[in-house]
């Protein structure tokens, strides 16, 4: 039976959970995710877990932060003057919004705290530093 290897394109259903069992993402209600293994389309640990799987196989993969969204980087937490934030932006702790970095790439910023003088944002991925578990089902190989 054919086993998935680097360079193969596969379709996979997945459910991602945190260590406490909270589901953070899932594909079964949608089309399977199409991935070319080794292309960097998805996190490294997710790709590695697909290697060796066969069509129809289901398995569980536990990804440490370094294999997923990385560790939390304190240098990604920034404070800016409140005057630099447009008035139409409604600030609430926990709110996430998109912005552009200095290279024009989209980044997501989460409001950690704010006052009349400053706003502190976290540009780390919300799942950075977290151990993730994925239930994977290799649906098919794409020829």
Coordinates of N, CA and C in Angstrom, one line a residue:
X1 N 0.8 -1.2 0.0 CA 0.0 0.0 0.0 C 0.9 1.2 0.0
X2 N 0.5 2.2 -0.8 CA 1.3 3.5 -0.9 C 1.3 4.2 0.4
X3 N 2.5 4.7 0.8 CA 2.7 5.5 2.0 C 3.2 6.9 1.6
X4 N 2.6 7.9 2.2 CA 2.9 9.3 1.9 C 4.4 9.5 2.2
X5 N 5.0 10.3 1.3 CA 6.4 10.7 1.4 C 6.6 12.1 1.0
X6 N 7.8 12.7 1.3 CA 8.1 14.1 0.9 C 7.8 14.2 -0.6
X7 N 7.2 15.3 -0.9 CA 6.9 15.6 -2.3 C 5.5 15.2 -2.8
X8 N 4.9 14.2 -2.0 CA 3.5 13.8 -2.3 C 2.5 14.9 -2.0
X9 N 1.4 15.0 -2.8 CA 0.3 15.9 -2.5 C -0.8 15.0 -2.0
X10 N -1.3 15.3 -0.9 CA -2.4 14.5 -0.2 C -3.5 15.4 0.2
X11 N -4.7 14.8 0.4 CA -5.8 15.5 1.0 C -6.0 14.9 2.4
X12 N -6.2 15.7 3.4 CA -6.3 15.2 4.7 C -7.3 16.0 5.5
X13 N -8.1 15.3 6.3 CA -9.0 15.9 7.3 C -8.2 15.9 8.6
X14 N -8.5 17.0 9.4 CA -7.8 17.1 10.6 C -8.7 17.8 11.7
X15 N -8.4 17.5 12.9 CA -9.0 18.2 14.0 C -7.8 18.6 15.0
X16 N -7.7 19.9 15.3 CA -6.6 20.3 16.2 C -7.2 20.7 17.5
X17 N -6.5 20.2 18.6 CA -6.9 20.5 19.9 C -5.7 20.9 20.8
X18 N -6.1 21.6 21.9 CA -5.1 22.0 22.8 C -4.9 20.9 23.9
X19 N -4.0 21.0 24.8 CA -3.8 20.0 25.8 C -4.9 19.8 26.7
X20 N -5.8 20.9 26.8 CA -7.0 20.7 27.7 C -8.2 20.2 26.9
X21 N -8.0 19.8 25.6 CA -9.0 19.3 24.8 C -9.8 20.3 24.0
X22 N -9.6 21.6 24.2 CA -10.3 22.6 23.5 C -9.9 22.5 22.0
X23 N -10.9 22.4 21.1 CA -10.7 22.4 19.7 C -10.4 23.8 19.2
X24 N -9.4 23.9 18.4 CA -9.1 25.3 17.8 C -9.2 25.3 16.3
X25 N -9.3 24.1 15.7 CA -9.5 24.1 14.2 C -9.9 22.7 13.8
X26 N -10.6 22.7 12.7 CA -11.1 21.4 12.2 C -11.5 21.5 10.8
X27 N -11.3 20.4 10.0 CA -11.7 20.4 8.6 C -12.9 19.6 8.2
X28 N -13.4 18.6 9.0 CA -14.4 17.7 8.6 C -15.7 18.3 8.0
X29 N -16.0 19.6 8.4 CA -17.2 20.2 7.9 C -16.9 20.9 6.5
X30 N -15.7 20.8 6.1 CA -15.2 21.5 4.8 C -14.6 20.4 3.9
X31 N -14.0 20.9 2.9 CA -13.2 20.0 2.0 C -11.9 19.6 2.7
X32 N -11.4 18.5 2.4 CA -10.1 18.1 3.0 C -9.0 19.1 2.7
X33 N -8.1 19.3 3.5 CA -6.9 20.2 3.3 C -6.0 19.5 2.3
X34 N -5.6 20.2 1.2 CA -4.7 19.6 0.2 C -3.3 20.2 0.6
X35 N -2.3 19.2 0.8 CA -1.0 19.6 1.2 C 0.0 18.8 0.4
X36 N 1.0 19.6 -0.1 CA 2.2 18.9 -0.7 C 3.2 18.8 0.4
X37 N 3.5 17.6 0.8 CA 4.4 17.3 1.9 C 5.8 17.8 1.6
X38 N 6.3 18.7 2.5 CA 7.7 19.2 2.4 C 7.7 20.6 1.7
X39 N 6.5 21.1 1.3 CA 6.5 22.4 0.6 C 6.4 23.6 1.6
X40 N 6.2 23.3 2.9 CA 6.1 24.4 3.8 C 4.7 25.1 3.9
X41 N 3.7 24.5 3.3 CA 2.3 25.1 3.3 C 1.7 25.0 4.7
X42 N 2.1 24.1 5.4 CA 1.6 23.9 6.8 C 2.8 23.8 7.7
X43 N 2.5 23.8 9.0 CA 3.6 23.7 10.0 C 4.4 22.4 9.9
X44 N 5.7 22.5 10.2 CA 6.6 21.4 10.0 C 6.2 20.1 10.7
X45 N 5.7 20.1 11.9 CA 5.2 18.9 12.6 C 4.0 18.3 11.9
X46 N 3.1 19.1 11.4 CA 2.0 18.6 10.7 C 2.4 17.8 9.4
X47 N 3.3 18.4 8.7 CA 3.9 17.7 7.5 C 4.6 16.4 7.9
X48 N 5.4 16.4 8.9 CA 6.1 15.2 9.3 C 5.2 14.1 9.8
X49 N 4.1 14.5 10.4 CA 3.1 13.5 10.8 C 2.5 12.8 9.6
X50 N 2.4 13.4 8.5 CA 1.7 12.8 7.3 C 2.6 11.8 6.7
X51 N 4.0 11.9 6.8 CA 4.9 11.0 6.2 C 4.7 9.6 6.7
X52 N 4.5 8.6 5.8 CA 4.3 7.2 6.2 C 2.8 6.8 6.3
X53 N 1.9 7.8 6.2 CA 0.5 7.5 6.3 C 0.0 6.8 5.0
X54 N -1.0 6.0 5.1 CA -1.6 5.4 3.9 C -3.0 5.9 3.7
X55 N -3.6 5.8 2.6 CA -5.0 6.2 2.3 C -5.9 5.6 3.3
X56 N -6.7 6.4 3.9 CA -7.7 6.0 4.9 C -7.2 5.9 6.3
X57 N -5.9 6.0 6.5 CA -5.4 5.9 7.8 C -5.7 7.1 8.7
X58 N -5.9 6.9 9.9 CA -6.1 7.9 10.9 C -5.1 7.8 12.0
X59 N -4.5 8.9 12.4 CA -3.5 8.9 13.5 C -3.6 10.2 14.3
X60 N -3.0 10.1 15.5 CA -2.9 11.3 16.3 C -1.4 11.7 16.3
X61 N -1.2 13.1 16.3 CA 0.1 13.6 16.3 C 0.2 14.7 17.3
X62 N 1.1 14.7 18.3 CA 1.3 15.7 19.3 C 2.5 16.6 18.8
X63 N 2.2 17.9 18.6 CA 3.3 18.8 18.1 C 3.7 19.7 19.3
X64 N 5.0 19.7 19.6 CA 5.5 20.6 20.5 C 5.6 22.0 19.9
X65 N 5.6 23.1 20.7 CA 5.6 24.4 20.1 C 6.6 24.6 18.9
X66 N 7.8 24.1 19.0 CA 8.8 24.3 18.0 C 8.4 23.7 16.7
X67 N 7.5 22.7 16.7 CA 7.1 22.0 15.5 C 5.8 22.6 15.0
X68 N 5.2 23.6 15.7 CA 4.0 24.2 15.3 C 4.2 25.7 15.1
X69 N 3.7 26.5 16.0 CA 3.8 27.9 15.8 C 4.9 28.6 16.5
X70 N 5.8 27.8 17.0 CA 7.0 28.3 17.7 C 6.7 28.7 19.1
X71 N 7.8 29.2 19.8 CA 7.7 29.6 21.2 C 7.2 31.1 21.2
X72 N 6.7 31.5 22.3 CA 6.3 32.9 22.4 C 7.6 33.8 22.5
X73 N 7.6 34.8 21.8 CA 8.8 35.7 21.7 C 8.4 37.1 22.4
X74 N 9.0 37.4 23.5 CA 8.7 38.6 24.2 C 9.0 39.9 23.4
X75 N 9.8 39.7 22.4 CA 10.1 40.9 21.5 C 9.0 41.2 20.5
X76 N 8.0 40.3 20.5 CA 6.8 40.5 19.7 C 5.7 41.3 20.5
X77 N 6.0 41.7 21.7 CA 5.1 42.5 22.5 C 5.5 43.9 22.4
X78 N 4.7 44.8 22.0 CA 5.1 46.2 21.8 C 4.0 47.2 22.4
X79 N 4.5 48.3 22.9 CA 3.7 49.4 23.4 C 3.8 50.5 22.4
X80 N 2.7 51.2 22.1 CA 2.7 52.4 21.3 C 1.9 53.4 22.0
X81 N 2.1 54.7 21.5 CA 1.3 55.8 22.1 C -0.1 55.6 21.6
X82 N -1.1 55.9 22.5 CA -2.5 55.8 22.1 C -2.8 56.8 21.0
X83 N -2.2 57.9 20.9 CA -2.4 58.9 19.9 C -2.1 58.4 18.5
X84 N -1.3 57.3 18.4 CA -1.0 56.7 17.1 C -2.0 55.7 16.6
X85 N -3.0 55.5 17.4 CA -4.1 54.5 17.0 C -5.3 55.3 16.5
X86 N -5.8 55.0 15.3 CA -6.9 55.8 14.8 C -8.1 55.7 15.8
X87 N -8.9 56.7 15.9 CA -10.0 56.8 16.8 C -11.1 55.8 16.5
X88 N -11.2 55.4 15.2 CA -12.3 54.5 14.8 C -12.0 53.0 15.2
X89 N -10.8 52.8 15.7 CA -10.4 51.4 16.2 C -10.9 51.3 17.6
X90 N -11.9 50.4 17.9 CA -12.4 50.2 19.2 C -11.5 49.2 19.9
X91 N -10.8 49.7 20.9 CA -9.9 48.9 21.7 C -10.6 48.1 22.8
X92 N -10.4 46.8 22.9 CA -10.8 46.0 24.0 C -9.7 45.0 24.2
X93 N -9.4 44.6 25.4 CA -8.4 43.6 25.7 C -8.9 42.3 25.1
X94 N -7.9 41.7 24.3 CA -8.2 40.4 23.6 C -8.6 40.6 22.2
X95 N -8.9 41.8 21.8 CA -9.3 42.0 20.4 C -8.1 41.8 19.5
X96 N -8.3 41.1 18.4 CA -7.2 40.8 17.4 C -7.6 41.5 16.1
X97 N -6.7 42.2 15.6 CA -6.9 42.9 14.3 C -5.7 42.8 13.4
X98 N -5.9 43.0 12.1 CA -4.8 42.8 11.1 C -4.1 44.2 10.9
X99 N -2.8 44.1 10.7 CA -2.0 45.3 10.4 C -0.9 44.9 9.4
X100 N -0.1 45.8 9.0 CA 1.0 45.5 8.1 C 2.3 45.7 8.8
X101 N 3.3 44.8 8.6 CA 4.6 45.1 9.2 C 5.4 46.0 8.3
X102 N 6.6 46.3 8.6 CA 7.4 47.3 7.8 C 7.7 46.7 6.4
X103 N 7.5 45.4 6.2 CA 7.8 44.8 4.8 C 6.5 44.7 4.0
X104 N 5.4 45.1 4.6 CA 4.1 45.1 3.9 C 3.4 43.7 4.1
X105 N 3.9 42.9 5.0 CA 3.2 41.6 5.3 C 2.1 41.8 6.3
X106 N 1.0 41.0 6.1 CA -0.1 41.1 7.1 C 0.3 40.4 8.4
X107 N 0.1 41.1 9.5 CA 0.3 40.5 10.8 C -0.9 40.7 11.6
X108 N -1.1 39.8 12.7 CA -2.2 40.0 13.5 C -1.7 40.4 14.9
X109 N -2.4 41.4 15.4 CA -2.0 42.0 16.7 C -3.2 41.8 17.7
X110 N -2.8 41.4 18.9 CA -3.8 41.2 20.0 C -3.6 42.3 21.0
X111 N -4.7 43.0 21.4 CA -4.6 44.0 22.4 C -4.4 43.3 23.8
X112 N -3.3 43.6 24.5 CA -3.0 43.1 25.8 C -3.5 44.0 26.9
X113 N -3.3 45.3 26.7 CA -3.7 46.3 27.7 C -3.7 47.7 27.0
X114 N -4.4 48.6 27.6 CA -4.4 49.9 27.0 C -4.8 50.9 28.1
X115 N -4.4 52.2 27.9 CA -4.8 53.3 28.8 C -5.0 54.5 27.9
X116 N -5.2 55.6 28.5 CA -5.3 56.9 27.8 C -4.0 57.3 27.1
X117 N -2.9 56.7 27.5 CA -1.6 57.1 27.0 C -1.0 56.1 26.1
X118 N -1.2 54.8 26.3 CA -0.5 53.8 25.5 C -1.4 52.5 25.2
X119 N -1.0 51.7 24.2 CA -1.6 50.5 23.9 C -0.5 49.4 23.8
X120 N -0.7 48.3 24.4 CA 0.3 47.2 24.3 C -0.3 46.1 23.5
X121 N 0.4 45.7 22.4 CA 0.0 44.7 21.5 C 0.9 43.5 21.5
X122 N 0.3 42.3 21.2 CA 1.1 41.1 21.1 C 1.0 40.6 19.7
X123 N 2.2 40.5 19.0 CA 2.2 40.0 17.6 C 2.6 38.6 17.5
X124 N 2.7 37.9 18.6 CA 2.9 36.4 18.5 C 1.6 35.7 18.0
X125 N 1.8 34.6 17.3 CA 0.6 33.8 16.9 C -0.1 33.4 18.2
X126 N -1.4 33.4 18.2 CA -2.2 33.1 19.4 C -1.9 31.6 19.9
X127 N -1.4 30.8 19.0 CA -1.1 29.4 19.5 C 0.4 29.2 19.7
X128 N 1.2 30.3 19.6 CA 2.7 30.2 19.9 C 2.8 29.7 21.3
X129 N 3.8 28.8 21.5 CA 4.1 28.3 22.9 C 3.2 27.2 23.3
X130 N 2.2 26.8 22.5 CA 1.3 25.8 22.9 C 1.6 24.5 22.3
X131 N 1.4 23.4 23.0 CA 1.5 22.0 22.5 C 0.1 21.7 21.8
X132 N 0.2 21.2 20.6 CA -1.0 21.0 19.8 C -1.2 19.5 19.5
X133 N -2.4 19.0 19.5 CA -2.6 17.6 19.1 C -3.5 17.7 17.8
X134 N -3.1 16.9 16.8 CA -3.9 16.8 15.6 C -4.4 15.4 15.4
X135 N -5.6 15.2 15.2 CA -6.2 13.9 14.7 C -6.2 14.0 13.2
X136 N -5.4 13.2 12.5 CA -5.3 13.3 11.1 C -5.9 12.1 10.4
X137 N -6.6 12.3 9.2 CA -7.1 11.2 8.4 C -6.7 11.5 7.0
X138 N -5.8 10.7 6.4 CA -5.4 10.8 5.1 C -6.5 10.3 4.1
X139 N -7.2 11.3 3.5 CA -8.3 10.9 2.6 C -7.9 10.3 1.3
X140 N -6.9 11.0 0.7 CA -6.5 10.5 -0.6 C -5.2 11.1 -1.1
X141 N -4.6 10.4 -2.0 CA -3.4 11.0 -2.7 C -3.9 11.7 -3.9
X142 N -3.2 12.9 -4.2 CA -3.6 13.6 -5.5 C -2.5 13.2 -6.5
X143 N -3.0 12.7 -7.6 CA -2.1 12.2 -8.7 C -1.5 13.3 -9.4

